[in-house]
PDB file of C-alpha atoms and ligand atoms in Angstrom:
ATOM      1  CA  UNK Y   1      -5.223   7.488  18.043  1.00 57.00           C
ATOM      2  CA  UNK Y   2      -3.592   5.577  15.204  1.00 70.00           C
ATOM      3  CA  UNK Y   3      -0.259   4.206  16.317  1.00 76.00           C
ATOM      4  CA  UNK Y   4       2.253   4.088  12.924  1.00 83.00           C
ATOM      5  CA  UNK Y   5       3.898   1.185  15.075  1.00 87.00           C
ATOM      6  CA  UNK Y   6       1.288  -0.852  16.048  1.00 90.00           C
ATOM      7  CA  UNK Y   7       0.077  -0.441  12.425  1.00 94.00           C
ATOM      8  CA  UNK Y   8       2.697  -2.190  10.922  1.00 94.00           C
ATOM      9  CA  UNK Y   9       3.146  -4.701  14.138  1.00 93.00           C
ATOM     10  CA  UNK Y  10       0.092  -6.187  12.904  1.00 93.00           C
ATOM     11  CA  UNK Y  11       0.749  -6.586   9.430  1.00 95.00           C
ATOM     12  CA  UNK Y  12       3.508  -8.318  10.723  1.00 95.00           C
ATOM     13  CA  UNK Y  13       2.053 -10.679  12.414  1.00 93.00           C
ATOM     14  CA  UNK Y  14      -1.097 -10.650  10.287  1.00 94.00           C
ATOM     15  CA  UNK Y  15       1.481 -12.008   6.930  1.00 96.00           C
ATOM     16  CA  UNK Y  16       3.552 -13.977   9.095  1.00 95.00           C
ATOM     17  CA  UNK Y  17       2.706 -16.985   7.016  1.00 94.00           C
ATOM     18  CA  UNK Y  18       0.312 -17.335   4.101  1.00 94.00           C
ATOM     19  CA  UNK Y  19      -2.288 -18.949   5.704  1.00 95.00           C
ATOM     20  CA  UNK Y  20      -4.945 -15.707   7.013  1.00 94.00           C
ATOM     21  CA  UNK Y  21      -4.624 -14.237   3.283  1.00 96.00           C
ATOM     22  CA  UNK Y  22      -5.722 -17.994   1.830  1.00 95.00           C
ATOM     23  CA  UNK Y  23      -8.152 -18.614   4.080  1.00 94.00           C
ATOM     24  CA  UNK Y  24      -9.908 -15.036   3.768  1.00 95.00           C
ATOM     25  CA  UNK Y  25      -9.685 -15.325  -0.370  1.00 95.00           C
ATOM     26  CA  UNK Y  26     -11.437 -18.780   0.366  1.00 95.00           C
ATOM     27  CA  UNK Y  27     -14.288 -17.068   1.116  1.00 95.00           C
ATOM     28  CA  UNK Y  28     -14.948 -14.933  -1.595  1.00 95.00           C
ATOM     29  CA  UNK Y  29     -15.076 -18.381  -4.072  1.00 93.00           C
ATOM     30  CA  UNK Y  30     -18.538 -19.019  -2.372  1.00 93.00           C
ATOM     31  CA  UNK Y  31     -19.819 -15.508  -4.036  1.00 95.00           C
ATOM     32  CA  UNK Y  32     -22.461 -14.842  -6.484  1.00 96.00           C
ATOM     33  CA  UNK Y  33     -19.930 -12.710  -8.451  1.00 97.00           C
ATOM     34  CA  UNK Y  34     -19.592 -14.650 -11.940  1.00 96.00           C
ATOM     35  CA  UNK Y  35     -15.707 -12.693 -12.253  1.00 97.00           C
ATOM     36  CA  UNK Y  36     -13.332 -13.569  -9.802  1.00 97.00           C
ATOM     37  CA  UNK Y  37     -11.568 -10.625  -8.462  1.00 98.00           C
ATOM     38  CA  UNK Y  38      -8.283 -11.119  -9.528  1.00 98.00           C
ATOM     39  CA  UNK Y  39      -9.793 -11.511 -13.025  1.00 98.00           C
ATOM     40  CA  UNK Y  40     -11.876  -7.953 -12.874  1.00 98.00           C
ATOM     41  CA  UNK Y  41      -8.507  -6.497 -11.482  1.00 98.00           C
ATOM     42  CA  UNK Y  42      -6.356  -7.619 -13.872  1.00 98.00           C
ATOM     43  CA  UNK Y  43      -8.845  -6.878 -16.926  1.00 98.00           C
ATOM     44  CA  UNK Y  44      -8.366  -3.234 -15.934  1.00 98.00           C
ATOM     45  CA  UNK Y  45      -4.435  -3.090 -15.703  1.00 98.00           C
ATOM     46  CA  UNK Y  46      -4.550  -3.130 -19.650  1.00 97.00           C
ATOM     47  CA  UNK Y  47      -1.038  -4.504 -20.032  1.00 97.00           C
ATOM     48  CA  UNK Y  48       0.912  -4.500 -22.725  1.00 97.00           C
ATOM     49  CA  UNK Y  49       3.173  -5.460 -24.382  1.00 97.00           C
ATOM     50  CA  UNK Y  50       7.189  -4.686 -23.048  1.00 98.00           C
ATOM     51  CA  UNK Y  51       5.761  -3.134 -19.443  1.00 98.00           C
ATOM     52  CA  UNK Y  52       7.627  -3.315 -17.062  1.00 98.00           C
ATOM     53  CA  UNK Y  53       6.105  -4.232 -13.633  1.00 98.00           C
ATOM     54  CA  UNK Y  54       6.558  -3.752 -10.181  1.00 98.00           C
ATOM     55  CA  UNK Y  55       3.691  -5.345  -7.905  1.00 99.00           C
ATOM     56  CA  UNK Y  56       4.198  -4.428  -4.394  1.00 98.00           C
ATOM     57  CA  UNK Y  57       2.443  -6.274  -1.463  1.00 98.00           C
ATOM     58  CA  UNK Y  58       1.841  -9.308  -3.863  1.00 98.00           C
ATOM     59  CA  UNK Y  59       0.363 -11.822  -1.055  1.00 98.00           C
ATOM     60  CA  UNK Y  60       0.236 -15.324  -2.449  1.00 98.00           C
ATOM     61  CA  UNK Y  61       1.070 -14.229  -6.225  1.00 98.00           C
ATOM     62  CA  UNK Y  62      -2.933 -14.564  -7.082  1.00 97.00           C
ATOM     63  CA  UNK Y  63      -3.556 -11.835  -9.519  1.00 98.00           C
ATOM     64  CA  UNK Y  64      -1.278 -13.533 -11.797  1.00 98.00           C
ATOM     65  CA  UNK Y  65      -2.232 -17.331 -11.182  1.00 98.00           C
ATOM     66  CA  UNK Y  66      -5.231 -16.632 -12.386  1.00 97.00           C
ATOM     67  CA  UNK Y  67      -4.714 -14.532 -15.523  1.00 98.00           C
ATOM     68  CA  UNK Y  68      -1.344 -16.238 -16.531  1.00 97.00           C
ATOM     69  CA  UNK Y  69      -2.301 -16.868 -20.454  1.00 97.00           C
ATOM     70  CA  UNK Y  70      -3.035 -12.734 -20.772  1.00 97.00           C
ATOM     71  CA  UNK Y  71       0.129 -11.970 -19.977  1.00 97.00           C
ATOM     72  CA  UNK Y  72       2.105 -10.724 -22.323  1.00 96.00           C
ATOM     73  CA  UNK Y  73       5.750 -12.714 -22.764  1.00 95.00           C
ATOM     74  CA  UNK Y  74       7.653  -9.474 -23.660  1.00 98.00           C
ATOM     75  CA  UNK Y  75       6.894  -7.846 -19.618  1.00 98.00           C
ATOM     76  CA  UNK Y  76       8.940  -7.669 -17.066  1.00 98.00           C
ATOM     77  CA  UNK Y  77       7.984  -8.248 -14.240  1.00 98.00           C
ATOM     78  CA  UNK Y  78       8.973  -7.988 -10.226  1.00 98.00           C
ATOM     79  CA  UNK Y  79       6.931  -9.678  -7.635  1.00 98.00           C
ATOM     80  CA  UNK Y  80       7.302  -7.925  -4.050  1.00 98.00           C
ATOM     81  CA  UNK Y  81       6.266  -7.917  -0.583  1.00 98.00           C
ATOM     82  CA  UNK Y  82       7.431  -7.346   2.902  1.00 98.00           C
ATOM     83  CA  UNK Y  83       7.132 -10.917   4.238  1.00 98.00           C
ATOM     84  CA  UNK Y  84       9.500 -13.521   3.139  1.00 97.00           C
ATOM     85  CA  UNK Y  85       6.533 -16.281   3.588  1.00 97.00           C
ATOM     86  CA  UNK Y  86       4.303 -14.848   1.275  1.00 98.00           C
ATOM     87  CA  UNK Y  87       6.775 -14.094  -1.484  1.00 98.00           C
ATOM     88  CA  UNK Y  88       8.084 -17.301  -1.083  1.00 98.00           C
ATOM     89  CA  UNK Y  89       3.887 -19.149  -1.807  1.00 98.00           C
ATOM     90  CA  UNK Y  90       3.853 -16.434  -4.821  1.00 98.00           C
ATOM     91  CA  UNK Y  91       7.184 -18.398  -5.961  1.00 98.00           C
ATOM     92  CA  UNK Y  92       5.931 -21.968  -5.110  1.00 97.00           C
ATOM     93  CA  UNK Y  93       2.832 -21.087  -6.832  1.00 98.00           C
ATOM     94  CA  UNK Y  94       3.799 -19.126  -9.934  1.00 98.00           C
ATOM     95  CA  UNK Y  95       7.193 -21.063 -10.218  1.00 95.00           C
ATOM     96  CA  UNK Y  96       5.982 -23.692 -12.766  1.00 96.00           C
ATOM     97  CA  UNK Y  97       4.242 -21.675 -15.322  1.00 96.00           C
ATOM     98  CA  UNK Y  98       6.964 -19.850 -17.328  1.00 94.00           C
ATOM     99  CA  UNK Y  99       6.212 -16.400 -16.566  1.00 97.00           C
ATOM    100  CA  UNK Y 100       8.432 -13.621 -17.188  1.00 97.00           C
ATOM    101  CA  UNK Y 101       8.483 -12.877 -13.263  1.00 98.00           C
ATOM    102  CA  UNK Y 102      11.126 -12.191 -10.335  1.00 98.00           C
ATOM    103  CA  UNK Y 103      10.586 -12.197  -7.115  1.00 98.00           C
ATOM    104  CA  UNK Y 104      12.182  -9.735  -4.537  1.00 98.00           C
ATOM    105  CA  UNK Y 105      11.944  -8.709  -0.971  1.00 98.00           C
ATOM    106  CA  UNK Y 106      10.060  -4.911  -0.493  1.00 98.00           C
ATOM    107  CA  UNK Y 107       9.006  -2.342   2.259  1.00 98.00           C
ATOM    108  CA  UNK Y 108       6.554  -0.071  -0.096  1.00 98.00           C
ATOM    109  CA  UNK Y 109       8.052   2.724   2.474  1.00 97.00           C
ATOM    110  CA  UNK Y 110      11.676   2.329   0.569  1.00 98.00           C
ATOM    111  CA  UNK Y 111      11.201   0.690  -3.188  1.00 98.00           C
ATOM    112  CA  UNK Y 112      14.989  -0.264  -4.124  1.00 98.00           C
ATOM    113  CA  UNK Y 113      14.780   0.927  -7.501  1.00 98.00           C
ATOM    114  CA  UNK Y 114      15.915   4.347  -9.331  1.00 98.00           C
ATOM    115  CA  UNK Y 115      13.724   6.653 -10.564  1.00 98.00           C
ATOM    116  CA  UNK Y 116      12.007   6.219 -13.899  1.00 98.00           C
ATOM    117  CA  UNK Y 117      12.022   2.507 -14.325  1.00 98.00           C
ATOM    118  CA  UNK Y 118       8.545   0.169 -14.721  1.00 98.00           C
ATOM    119  CA  UNK Y 119       5.275   1.345 -16.740  1.00 98.00           C
ATOM    120  CA  UNK Y 120       2.655   0.439 -13.722  1.00 98.00           C
ATOM    121  CA  UNK Y 121       3.242  -0.059 -10.575  1.00 98.00           C
ATOM    122  CA  UNK Y 122       0.622  -2.012  -8.720  1.00 99.00           C
ATOM    123  CA  UNK Y 123      -0.533  -2.051  -4.786  1.00 98.00           C
ATOM    124  CA  UNK Y 124      -3.804  -4.140  -4.278  1.00 98.00           C
ATOM    125  CA  UNK Y 125      -5.091  -4.273  -1.030  1.00 98.00           C
ATOM    126  CA  UNK Y 126      -1.987  -2.948   0.954  1.00 98.00           C
ATOM    127  CA  UNK Y 127      -1.814   0.612   1.027  1.00 98.00           C
ATOM    128  CA  UNK Y 128      -3.822   0.579   4.182  1.00 97.00           C
ATOM    129  CA  UNK Y 129      -1.305  -1.358   6.241  1.00 97.00           C
ATOM    130  CA  UNK Y 130       1.349   0.841   5.596  1.00 97.00           C
ATOM    131  CA  UNK Y 131       1.876   2.823   7.853  1.00 95.00           C
ATOM    132  CA  UNK Y 132       3.196   6.206   5.983  1.00 95.00           C
ATOM    133  CA  UNK Y 133       1.176   6.154   2.859  1.00 96.00           C
ATOM    134  CA  UNK Y 134       2.654   9.242   1.718  1.00 96.00           C
ATOM    135  CA  UNK Y 135       6.048   8.082   2.054  1.00 97.00           C
ATOM    136  CA  UNK Y 136       5.104   4.399  -0.108  1.00 98.00           C
ATOM    137  CA  UNK Y 137       3.168   6.684  -2.756  1.00 98.00           C
ATOM    138  CA  UNK Y 138       6.091   9.394  -3.121  1.00 98.00           C
ATOM    139  CA  UNK Y 139       7.973   6.455  -3.601  1.00 98.00           C
ATOM    140  CA  UNK Y 140       5.981   4.882  -6.612  1.00 98.00           C
ATOM    141  CA  UNK Y 141       5.540   7.814  -7.958  1.00 98.00           C
ATOM    142  CA  UNK Y 142       9.856   7.852  -7.739  1.00 98.00           C
ATOM    143  CA  UNK Y 143       9.809   5.133 -10.177  1.00 98.00           C
ATOM    144  CA  UNK Y 144       7.380   5.213 -12.438  1.00 98.00           C
ATOM    145  CA  UNK Y 145       7.873   6.323 -16.132  1.00 98.00           C
ATOM    146  CA  UNK Y 146       6.812   9.834 -16.630  1.00 96.00           C
ATOM    147  CA  UNK Y 147       3.541   8.484 -18.210  1.00 90.00           C
ATOM    148  CA  UNK Y 148       3.237   5.270 -15.795  1.00 97.00           C
ATOM    149  CA  UNK Y 149       0.454   3.879 -13.990  1.00 98.00           C
ATOM    150  CA  UNK Y 150      -0.566   2.506 -10.242  1.00 98.00           C
ATOM    151  CA  UNK Y 151      -2.999   0.565  -9.864  1.00 98.00           C
ATOM    152  CA  UNK Y 152      -4.454  -0.096  -6.262  1.00 98.00           C
ATOM    153  CA  UNK Y 153      -7.164  -1.824  -4.805  1.00 98.00           C
ATOM    154  CA  UNK Y 154      -9.003  -1.338  -1.815  1.00 98.00           C
ATOM    155  CA  UNK Y 155     -12.018  -1.897   0.600  1.00 98.00           C
ATOM    156  CA  UNK Y 156     -15.234   0.700   1.266  1.00 97.00           C
ATOM    157  CA  UNK Y 157     -16.111   1.248   4.957  1.00 95.00           C
ATOM    158  CA  UNK Y 158     -18.885  -0.894   4.429  1.00 96.00           C
ATOM    159  CA  UNK Y 159     -17.083  -3.980   3.449  1.00 97.00           C
ATOM    160  CA  UNK Y 160     -18.613  -7.649   5.341  1.00 96.00           C
ATOM    161  CA  UNK Y 161     -20.456  -4.729   6.811  1.00 96.00           C
ATOM    162  CA  UNK Y 162     -22.884  -7.781   7.962  1.00 96.00           C
ATOM    163  CA  UNK Y 163     -19.841  -9.930   9.908  1.00 96.00           C
ATOM    164  CA  UNK Y 164     -18.377  -6.386  11.626  1.00 95.00           C
ATOM    165  CA  UNK Y 165     -21.589  -5.579  13.048  1.00 95.00           C
ATOM    166  CA  UNK Y 166     -21.659  -9.901  14.078  1.00 96.00           C
ATOM    167  CA  UNK Y 167     -18.714  -9.669  15.513  1.00 95.00           C
ATOM    168  CA  UNK Y 168     -18.839  -6.336  17.338  1.00 93.00           C
ATOM    169  CA  UNK Y 169     -22.604  -7.847  19.395  1.00 93.00           C
ATOM    170  CA  UNK Y 170     -18.853 -10.375  20.707  1.00 92.00           C
ATOM    171  CA  UNK Y 171     -16.718  -6.939  21.301  1.00 89.00           C
ATOM    172  CA  UNK Y 172     -14.297  -8.388  18.942  1.00 89.00           C
ATOM    173  CA  UNK Y 173     -15.001  -5.369  16.206  1.00 83.00           C
ATOM    174  CA  UNK Y 174     -14.060  -1.685  18.072  1.00 78.00           C
ATOM    175  CA  UNK Y 175     -12.491   1.313  17.504  1.00 73.00           C
ATOM    176  CA  UNK Y 176      -8.917  -0.629  18.599  1.00 77.00           C
ATOM    177  CA  UNK Y 177      -9.551  -3.347  15.447  1.00 80.00           C
ATOM    178  CA  UNK Y 178      -9.725   0.066  13.171  1.00 79.00           C
ATOM    179  CA  UNK Y 179      -6.752   1.780  14.363  1.00 88.00           C
ATOM    180  CA  UNK Y 180      -4.645  -0.808  12.986  1.00 92.00           C
ATOM    181  CA  UNK Y 181      -5.129   0.384   9.593  1.00 95.00           C
ATOM    182  CA  UNK Y 182      -4.290   3.260   7.733  1.00 95.00           C
ATOM    183  CA  UNK Y 183      -7.032   5.390   6.100  1.00 95.00           C
ATOM    184  CA  UNK Y 184      -6.957   4.395   2.350  1.00 97.00           C
ATOM    185  CA  UNK Y 185     -10.582   2.942   1.498  1.00 97.00           C
ATOM    186  CA  UNK Y 186     -13.186   3.719  -1.663  1.00 98.00           C
ATOM    187  CA  UNK Y 187     -14.443   6.597  -0.037  1.00 98.00           C
ATOM    188  CA  UNK Y 188     -10.707   8.349   0.814  1.00 97.00           C
ATOM    189  CA  UNK Y 189      -8.596   6.798  -1.478  1.00 98.00           C
ATOM    190  CA  UNK Y 190      -9.142   9.802  -4.039  1.00 98.00           C
ATOM    191  CA  UNK Y 191      -8.093  12.301  -1.581  1.00 98.00           C
ATOM    192  CA  UNK Y 192      -4.616  10.403  -0.868  1.00 98.00           C
ATOM    193  CA  UNK Y 193      -3.751   9.626  -4.100  1.00 98.00           C
ATOM    194  CA  UNK Y 194      -3.987  13.775  -5.193  1.00 97.00           C
ATOM    195  CA  UNK Y 195      -1.101  15.003  -4.435  1.00 96.00           C
ATOM    196  CA  UNK Y 196       0.728  12.278  -6.051  1.00 96.00           C
ATOM    197  CA  UNK Y 197      -1.117  11.206  -9.021  1.00 97.00           C
ATOM    198  CA  UNK Y 198      -3.630  12.910 -11.248  1.00 97.00           C
ATOM    199  CA  UNK Y 199      -6.141  11.053 -13.946  1.00 97.00           C
ATOM    200  CA  UNK Y 200      -7.515   9.244 -10.619  1.00 98.00           C
ATOM    201  CA  UNK Y 201     -10.943   6.543 -11.926  1.00 98.00           C
ATOM    202  CA  UNK Y 202     -12.388   4.537  -9.752  1.00 98.00           C
ATOM    203  CA  UNK Y 203     -14.218   1.673 -10.478  1.00 98.00           C
ATOM    204  CA  UNK Y 204     -16.470  -0.280  -7.735  1.00 98.00           C
ATOM    205  CA  UNK Y 205     -16.577  -4.575  -7.570  1.00 98.00           C
ATOM    206  CA  UNK Y 206     -18.959  -6.722  -5.340  1.00 98.00           C
ATOM    207  CA  UNK Y 207     -19.743 -10.012  -4.222  1.00 98.00           C
ATOM    208  CA  UNK Y 208     -22.388 -11.371  -2.150  1.00 97.00           C
ATOM    209  CA  UNK Y 209     -21.625 -14.330  -0.704  1.00 97.00           C
ATOM    210  CA  UNK Y 210     -24.486 -16.450   0.844  1.00 96.00           C
ATOM    211  CA  UNK Y 211     -22.588 -18.854   3.103  1.00 96.00           C
ATOM    212  CA  UNK Y 212     -23.800 -22.176   3.957  1.00 96.00           C
ATOM    213  CA  UNK Y 213     -21.796 -23.617   6.109  1.00 96.00           C
ATOM    214  CA  UNK Y 214     -19.496 -22.955   9.139  1.00 97.00           C
ATOM    215  CA  UNK Y 215     -16.176 -23.795   8.635  1.00 96.00           C
ATOM    216  CA  UNK Y 216     -15.272 -21.242   6.155  1.00 96.00           C
ATOM    217  CA  UNK Y 217     -16.463 -18.286   7.412  1.00 97.00           C
ATOM    218  CA  UNK Y 218     -14.766 -19.024  11.407  1.00 97.00           C
ATOM    219  CA  UNK Y 219     -11.581 -20.081   9.358  1.00 96.00           C
ATOM    220  CA  UNK Y 220     -12.222 -15.350   7.675  1.00 97.00           C
ATOM    221  CA  UNK Y 221     -13.182 -14.772  11.296  1.00 96.00           C
ATOM    222  CA  UNK Y 222     -10.283 -16.071  12.789  1.00 95.00           C
ATOM    223  CA  UNK Y 223      -7.730 -15.032  10.297  1.00 94.00           C
ATOM    224  CA  UNK Y 224      -8.748 -11.599  11.521  1.00 93.00           C
ATOM    225  CA  UNK Y 225      -7.265 -12.225  15.292  1.00 92.00           C
ATOM    226  CA  UNK Y 226      -3.523 -13.442  14.627  1.00 89.00           C
ATOM    227  CA  UNK Y 227      -3.042 -15.501  18.263  1.00 87.00           C
ATOM    228  CA  UNK Y 228      -0.288 -13.687  19.156  1.00 87.00           C
ATOM    229  CA  UNK Y 229      -2.027 -10.461  19.438  1.00 87.00           C
ATOM    230  CA  UNK Y 230      -5.506 -11.623  20.047  1.00 89.00           C
ATOM    231  CA  UNK Y 231      -4.882 -14.783  23.029  1.00 87.00           C
ATOM    232  CA  UNK Y 232      -8.521 -14.032  23.743  1.00 89.00           C
ATOM    233  CA  UNK Y 233     -10.230 -15.158  20.803  1.00 91.00           C
ATOM    234  CA  UNK Y 234      -9.819 -18.967  21.195  1.00 91.00           C
ATOM    235  CA  UNK Y 235     -11.894 -18.746  24.279  1.00 92.00           C
ATOM    236  CA  UNK Y 236     -14.760 -16.637  22.157  1.00 93.00           C
ATOM    237  CA  UNK Y 237     -14.673 -18.965  19.628  1.00 95.00           C
ATOM    238  CA  UNK Y 238     -17.173 -21.507  20.748  1.00 96.00           C
ATOM    239  CA  UNK Y 239     -20.163 -18.668  21.273  1.00 96.00           C
ATOM    240  CA  UNK Y 240     -18.707 -17.971  17.701  1.00 97.00           C
ATOM    241  CA  UNK Y 241     -19.540 -21.167  16.208  1.00 97.00           C
ATOM    242  CA  UNK Y 242     -22.862 -21.416  18.456  1.00 97.00           C
ATOM    243  CA  UNK Y 243     -23.551 -18.780  16.561  1.00 97.00           C
ATOM    244  CA  UNK Y 244     -23.331 -19.076  13.284  1.00 97.00           C
ATOM    245  CA  UNK Y 245     -24.479 -22.292  13.940  1.00 97.00           C
ATOM    246  CA  UNK Y 246     -27.792 -20.914  15.124  1.00 97.00           C
ATOM    247  CA  UNK Y 247     -28.121 -18.165  12.288  1.00 97.00           C
ATOM    248  CA  UNK Y 248     -27.800 -21.159   9.679  1.00 97.00           C
ATOM    249  CA  UNK Y 249     -29.862 -23.340  10.700  1.00 97.00           C
ATOM    250  CA  UNK Y 250     -32.761 -20.761  10.991  1.00 97.00           C
ATOM    251  CA  UNK Y 251     -32.127 -19.076   7.580  1.00 96.00           C
ATOM    252  CA  UNK Y 252     -30.262 -21.739   5.789  1.00 96.00           C
ATOM    253  CA  UNK Y 253     -27.388 -18.980   5.381  1.00 96.00           C
ATOM    254  CA  UNK Y 254     -25.208 -16.442   6.332  1.00 97.00           C
ATOM    255  CA  UNK Y 255     -24.884 -13.041   4.314  1.00 97.00           C
ATOM    256  CA  UNK Y 256     -21.724 -11.084   3.341  1.00 97.00           C
ATOM    257  CA  UNK Y 257     -21.371  -8.465   1.063  1.00 98.00           C
ATOM    258  CA  UNK Y 258     -17.631  -7.977  -0.522  1.00 98.00           C
ATOM    259  CA  UNK Y 259     -17.177  -4.149  -1.566  1.00 98.00           C
ATOM    260  CA  UNK Y 260     -14.116  -3.467  -3.265  1.00 98.00           C
ATOM    261  CA  UNK Y 261     -12.684  -0.614  -4.921  1.00 98.00           C
ATOM    262  CA  UNK Y 262     -10.213  -0.183  -7.793  1.00 98.00           C
ATOM    263  CA  UNK Y 263      -8.274   3.275  -8.427  1.00 98.00           C
ATOM    264  CA  UNK Y 264      -6.465   3.740 -11.861  1.00 98.00           C
ATOM    265  CA  UNK Y 265      -3.995   6.347 -11.821  1.00 98.00           C
ATOM    266  CA  UNK Y 266      -0.956   8.217 -13.680  1.00 98.00           C
ATOM    267  CA  UNK Y 267       1.894  10.418 -12.218  1.00 95.00           C
ATOM    268  CA  UNK Y 268       2.016  13.159 -11.680  1.00 88.00           C
ATOM    269  CA  UNK Y 269       4.276  15.409 -13.618  1.00 82.00           C
ATOM    270  CA  UNK Y 270       6.663  17.493 -10.669  1.00 69.00           C
ATOM    271  CA  UNK Y 271       5.604  15.731  -8.274  1.00 51.00           C
TER     272      UNK Y 271
HETATM  273  C1  SAM L  24      -4.120  -8.690   2.405  1.00 66.54           C
HETATM  274  S1  SAM L  24      -2.251  -8.581   1.047  1.00 66.54           S
HETATM  275  C2  SAM L  24      -3.357  -8.881  -0.234  1.00 66.54           C
HETATM  276  C3  SAM L  24      -2.535  -9.657  -0.836  1.00 66.54           C
HETATM  277  C4  SAM L  24      -2.612  -9.814  -3.003  1.00 66.54           C
HETATM  278  N1  SAM L  24      -1.832  -8.122  -2.934  1.00 66.54           N
HETATM  279  C5  SAM L  24      -3.672  -9.888  -2.788  1.00 66.54           C
HETATM  280  O1  SAM L  24      -4.441  -8.513  -3.042  1.00 66.54           O
HETATM  281  O2  SAM L  24      -4.372 -10.901  -2.630  1.00 66.54           O
HETATM  282  C6  SAM L  24      -1.614  -7.806   1.774  1.00 66.54           C
HETATM  283  C7  SAM L  24      -0.354  -7.782   1.648  1.00 66.54           C
HETATM  284  O3  SAM L  24       0.208  -6.800   2.194  1.00 66.54           O
HETATM  285  C8  SAM L  24       2.490  -6.612   2.279  1.00 66.54           C
HETATM  286  N2  SAM L  24       2.627  -5.664   3.145  1.00 66.54           N
HETATM  287  C9  SAM L  24       2.151  -5.118   4.129  1.00 66.54           C
HETATM  288  N3  SAM L  24       3.071  -3.890   4.194  1.00 66.54           N
HETATM  289  C10 SAM L  24       3.497  -3.888   3.795  1.00 66.54           C
HETATM  290  C11 SAM L  24       4.692  -2.849   3.368  1.00 66.54           C
HETATM  291  N4  SAM L  24       4.778  -1.732   3.829  1.00 66.54           N
HETATM  292  N5  SAM L  24       5.258  -3.154   2.177  1.00 66.54           N
HETATM  293  C12 SAM L  24       4.852  -4.232   1.160  1.00 66.54           C
HETATM  294  N6  SAM L  24       4.074  -5.535   1.730  1.00 66.54           N
HETATM  295  C13 SAM L  24       3.290  -4.815   2.653  1.00 66.54           C
HETATM  296  C14 SAM L  24       1.441  -8.410   2.899  1.00 66.54           C
HETATM  297  O4  SAM L  24       2.310  -8.885   3.554  1.00 66.54           O
HETATM  298  C15 SAM L  24       0.852  -8.895   2.028  1.00 66.54           C
HETATM  299  O5  SAM L  24       1.281 -10.370   1.497  1.00 66.54           O
END
């Protein structure tokens, strides 16, 4: 049974520092897809001159860091996150680039702007951290102009399947872990968006990673188990390291498949 409080508490713990996210993003840099995920997502947003953009849950700001050369200077962009630490990191990453960006602490369940202010709202890999997604979608739709678009990325239920299977052998991946996320995946996102948005399109992005050394993989795994919530993780860690080392010795690689999805949608008038 999903519990709203534990979903939010987990998100707060997980993003109390930028390191968990940074370690997870690092793993994908070993992937075979020649186009990075932020580059791919940015190409789908199709920013126009003079647009007003709000990004919710911007994390470390990589969407803009990797695409800063293609941001029209006439746009006006608000990068936001509910975590002060993440927003500070985003600001640190972007402040020298002279982009038309301002930064603001925002919880997506309560957006502090009037109606119809933005042409584009972006929420990448973040809706599943929101206990009351419907509340956030009503807010997103409210702040979008009548022709506004919502861009949202998420993951497939088969994302990192090989890693989940491996972690299950150590009792680390279970129903309990799934209950720390709201339902918004590649497979279910369209139904979640449908009451508030129209013209919903969906595309998938796949990145196969062959990890050949222990460090990036163990850091990725560790990032999934914040110490405060999983105090026992450190006891299992040596066993995981041994098992991964054995796999690397035998197969020379640990394969992981990332399956991400991107929904683009238009505001449903009268929603
Ligand atoms: C998985 S990270 C994704 C970061 C970034 N969008 C990306 O794709 O790299 C999720 C982000 O959403 C933020 N977040 C989680 N719940 C939130 C909420 N209710 N309102 C605003 N931000 C939230 C977290 O602090 C974190 O920075």
